[in-house]
PDB file of C-alpha atoms in Angstrom:
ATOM      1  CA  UNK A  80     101.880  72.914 103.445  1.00  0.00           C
ATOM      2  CA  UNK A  81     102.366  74.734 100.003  1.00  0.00           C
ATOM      3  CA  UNK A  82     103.976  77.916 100.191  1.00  0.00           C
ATOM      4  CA  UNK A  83     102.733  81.192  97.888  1.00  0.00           C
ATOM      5  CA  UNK A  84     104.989  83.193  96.311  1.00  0.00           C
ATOM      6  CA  UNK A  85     104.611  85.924  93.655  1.00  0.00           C
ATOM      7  CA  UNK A  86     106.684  87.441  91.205  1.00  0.00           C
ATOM      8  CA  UNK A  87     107.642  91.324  91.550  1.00  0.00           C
ATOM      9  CA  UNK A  88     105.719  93.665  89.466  1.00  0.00           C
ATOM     10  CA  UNK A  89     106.438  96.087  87.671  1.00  0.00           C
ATOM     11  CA  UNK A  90     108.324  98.750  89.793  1.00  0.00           C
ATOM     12  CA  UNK A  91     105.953 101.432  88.382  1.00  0.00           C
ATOM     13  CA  UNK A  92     103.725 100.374  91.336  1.00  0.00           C
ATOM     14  CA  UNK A  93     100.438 101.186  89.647  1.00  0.00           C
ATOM     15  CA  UNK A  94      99.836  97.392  91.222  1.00  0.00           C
ATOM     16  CA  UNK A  95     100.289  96.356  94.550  1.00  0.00           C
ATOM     17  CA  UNK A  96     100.326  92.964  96.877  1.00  0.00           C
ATOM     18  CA  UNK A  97      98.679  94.412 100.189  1.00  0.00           C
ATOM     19  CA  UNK A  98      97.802  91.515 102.011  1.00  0.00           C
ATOM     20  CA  UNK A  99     101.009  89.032 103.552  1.00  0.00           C
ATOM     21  CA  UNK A 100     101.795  85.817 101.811  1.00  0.00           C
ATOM     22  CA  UNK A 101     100.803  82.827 103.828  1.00  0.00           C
ATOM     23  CA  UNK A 102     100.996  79.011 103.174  1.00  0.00           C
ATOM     24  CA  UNK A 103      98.144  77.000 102.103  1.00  0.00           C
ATOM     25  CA  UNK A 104      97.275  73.700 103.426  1.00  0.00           C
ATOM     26  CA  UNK A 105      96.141  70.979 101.254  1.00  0.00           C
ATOM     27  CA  UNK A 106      92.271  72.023  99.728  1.00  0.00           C
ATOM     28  CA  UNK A 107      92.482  75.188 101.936  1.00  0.00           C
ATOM     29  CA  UNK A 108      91.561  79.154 100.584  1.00  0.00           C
ATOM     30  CA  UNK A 109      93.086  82.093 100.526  1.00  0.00           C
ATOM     31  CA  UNK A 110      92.577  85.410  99.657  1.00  0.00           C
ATOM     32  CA  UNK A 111      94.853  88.026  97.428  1.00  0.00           C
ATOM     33  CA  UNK A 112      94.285  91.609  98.593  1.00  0.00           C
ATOM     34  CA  UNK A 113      95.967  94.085  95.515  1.00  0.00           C
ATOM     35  CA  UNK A 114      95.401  97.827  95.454  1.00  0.00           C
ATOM     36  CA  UNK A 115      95.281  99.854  91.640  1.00  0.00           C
ATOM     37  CA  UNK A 116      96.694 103.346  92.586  1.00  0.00           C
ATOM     38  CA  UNK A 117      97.171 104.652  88.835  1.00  0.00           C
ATOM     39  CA  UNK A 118      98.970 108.370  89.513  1.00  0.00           C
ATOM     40  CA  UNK A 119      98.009 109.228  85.018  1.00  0.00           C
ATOM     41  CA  UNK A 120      95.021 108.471  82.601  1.00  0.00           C
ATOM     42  CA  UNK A 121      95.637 105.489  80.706  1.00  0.00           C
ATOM     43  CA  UNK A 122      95.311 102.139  80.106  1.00  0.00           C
ATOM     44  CA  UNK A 123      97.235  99.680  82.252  1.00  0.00           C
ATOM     45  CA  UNK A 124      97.791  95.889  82.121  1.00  0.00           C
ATOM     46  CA  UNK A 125     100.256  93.787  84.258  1.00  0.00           C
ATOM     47  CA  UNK A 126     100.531  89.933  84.743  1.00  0.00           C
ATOM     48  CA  UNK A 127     100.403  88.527  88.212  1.00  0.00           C
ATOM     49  CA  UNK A 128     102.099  85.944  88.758  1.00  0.00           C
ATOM     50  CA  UNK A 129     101.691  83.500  91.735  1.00  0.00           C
ATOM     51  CA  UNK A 130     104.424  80.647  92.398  1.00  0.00           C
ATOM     52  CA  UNK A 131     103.228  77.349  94.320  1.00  0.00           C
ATOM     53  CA  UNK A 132     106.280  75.343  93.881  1.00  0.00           C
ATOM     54  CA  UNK A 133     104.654  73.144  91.946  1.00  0.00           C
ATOM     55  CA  UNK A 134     103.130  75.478  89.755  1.00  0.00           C
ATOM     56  CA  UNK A 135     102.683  78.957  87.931  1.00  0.00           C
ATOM     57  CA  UNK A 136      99.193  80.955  87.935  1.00  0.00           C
ATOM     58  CA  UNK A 137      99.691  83.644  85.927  1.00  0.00           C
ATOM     59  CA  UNK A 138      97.059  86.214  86.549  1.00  0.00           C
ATOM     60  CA  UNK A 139      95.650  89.359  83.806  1.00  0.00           C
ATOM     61  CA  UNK A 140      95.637  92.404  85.970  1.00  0.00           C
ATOM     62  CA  UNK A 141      93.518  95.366  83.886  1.00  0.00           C
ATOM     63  CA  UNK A 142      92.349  98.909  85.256  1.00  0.00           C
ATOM     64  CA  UNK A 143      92.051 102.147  83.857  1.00  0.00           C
ATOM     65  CA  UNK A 144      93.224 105.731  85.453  1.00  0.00           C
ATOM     66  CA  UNK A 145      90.947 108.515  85.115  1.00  0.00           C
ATOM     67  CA  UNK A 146      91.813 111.991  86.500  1.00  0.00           C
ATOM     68  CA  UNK A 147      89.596 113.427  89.056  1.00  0.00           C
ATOM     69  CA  UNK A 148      87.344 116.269  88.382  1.00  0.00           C
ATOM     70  CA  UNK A 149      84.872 118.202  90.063  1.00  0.00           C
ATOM     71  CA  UNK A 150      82.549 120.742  88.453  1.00  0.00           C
ATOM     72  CA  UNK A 151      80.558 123.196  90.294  1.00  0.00           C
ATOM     73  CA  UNK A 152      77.350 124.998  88.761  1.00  0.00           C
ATOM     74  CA  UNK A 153      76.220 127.445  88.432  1.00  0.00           C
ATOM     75  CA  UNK A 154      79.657 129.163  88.321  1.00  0.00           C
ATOM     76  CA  UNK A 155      78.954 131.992  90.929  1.00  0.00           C
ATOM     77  CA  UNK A 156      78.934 129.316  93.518  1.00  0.00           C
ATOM     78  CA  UNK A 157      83.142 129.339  92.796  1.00  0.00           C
ATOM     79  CA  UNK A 158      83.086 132.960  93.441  1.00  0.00           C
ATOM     80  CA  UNK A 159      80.429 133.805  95.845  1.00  0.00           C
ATOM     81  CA  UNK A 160      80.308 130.546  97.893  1.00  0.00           C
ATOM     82  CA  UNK A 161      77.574 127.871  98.445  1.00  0.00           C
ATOM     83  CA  UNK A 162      74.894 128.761 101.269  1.00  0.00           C
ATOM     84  CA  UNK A 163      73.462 124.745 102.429  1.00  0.00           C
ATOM     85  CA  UNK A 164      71.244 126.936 105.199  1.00  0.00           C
ATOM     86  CA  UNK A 165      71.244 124.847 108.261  1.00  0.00           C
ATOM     87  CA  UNK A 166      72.499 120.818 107.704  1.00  0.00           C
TER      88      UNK A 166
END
């Protein structure tokens, strides 16, 4: 068995390991489950690094934050409502 490891990131948590660690038999697969929850709009760009004991993968992790938005037109519909009729 070869155990998986990773190295913290960084404690902004704009990154993050979801899925458990498990070990890895010889030729077998696994899966890395990360969430990108950036909280501003910018640029981000971490390093992921997974430990096997024998060796490093070092892995480029790049997203981009956006703020949401939402834009309704015309702009009576803010002030007098939407009517959908029957849905």
């Amino acid at each position: 068995l070869m155990s998986l490891c990773h190295e913290p990131l960084d404690n902004r948590q704009v990154y993050l390991v979801v899925a458990a660690w498990r070990d890895l038999l010889p030729g077998g697969r696994w899966r890395a489950l990360l969430a990108f929850q950036p909280q501003t709009r910018s640029d981000y760009l971490e390093v992921l690094t997974i430990n096997s004991g024998r060796t490093k993968l070092r892995i480029a992790l790049k997203g981009q934050g956006i703020a949401p938005e939402l834009k309704l037109e015309p702009a009576s519909v803010i002030t007098q409502g939407l009517d959908l009729g029957d849905v």
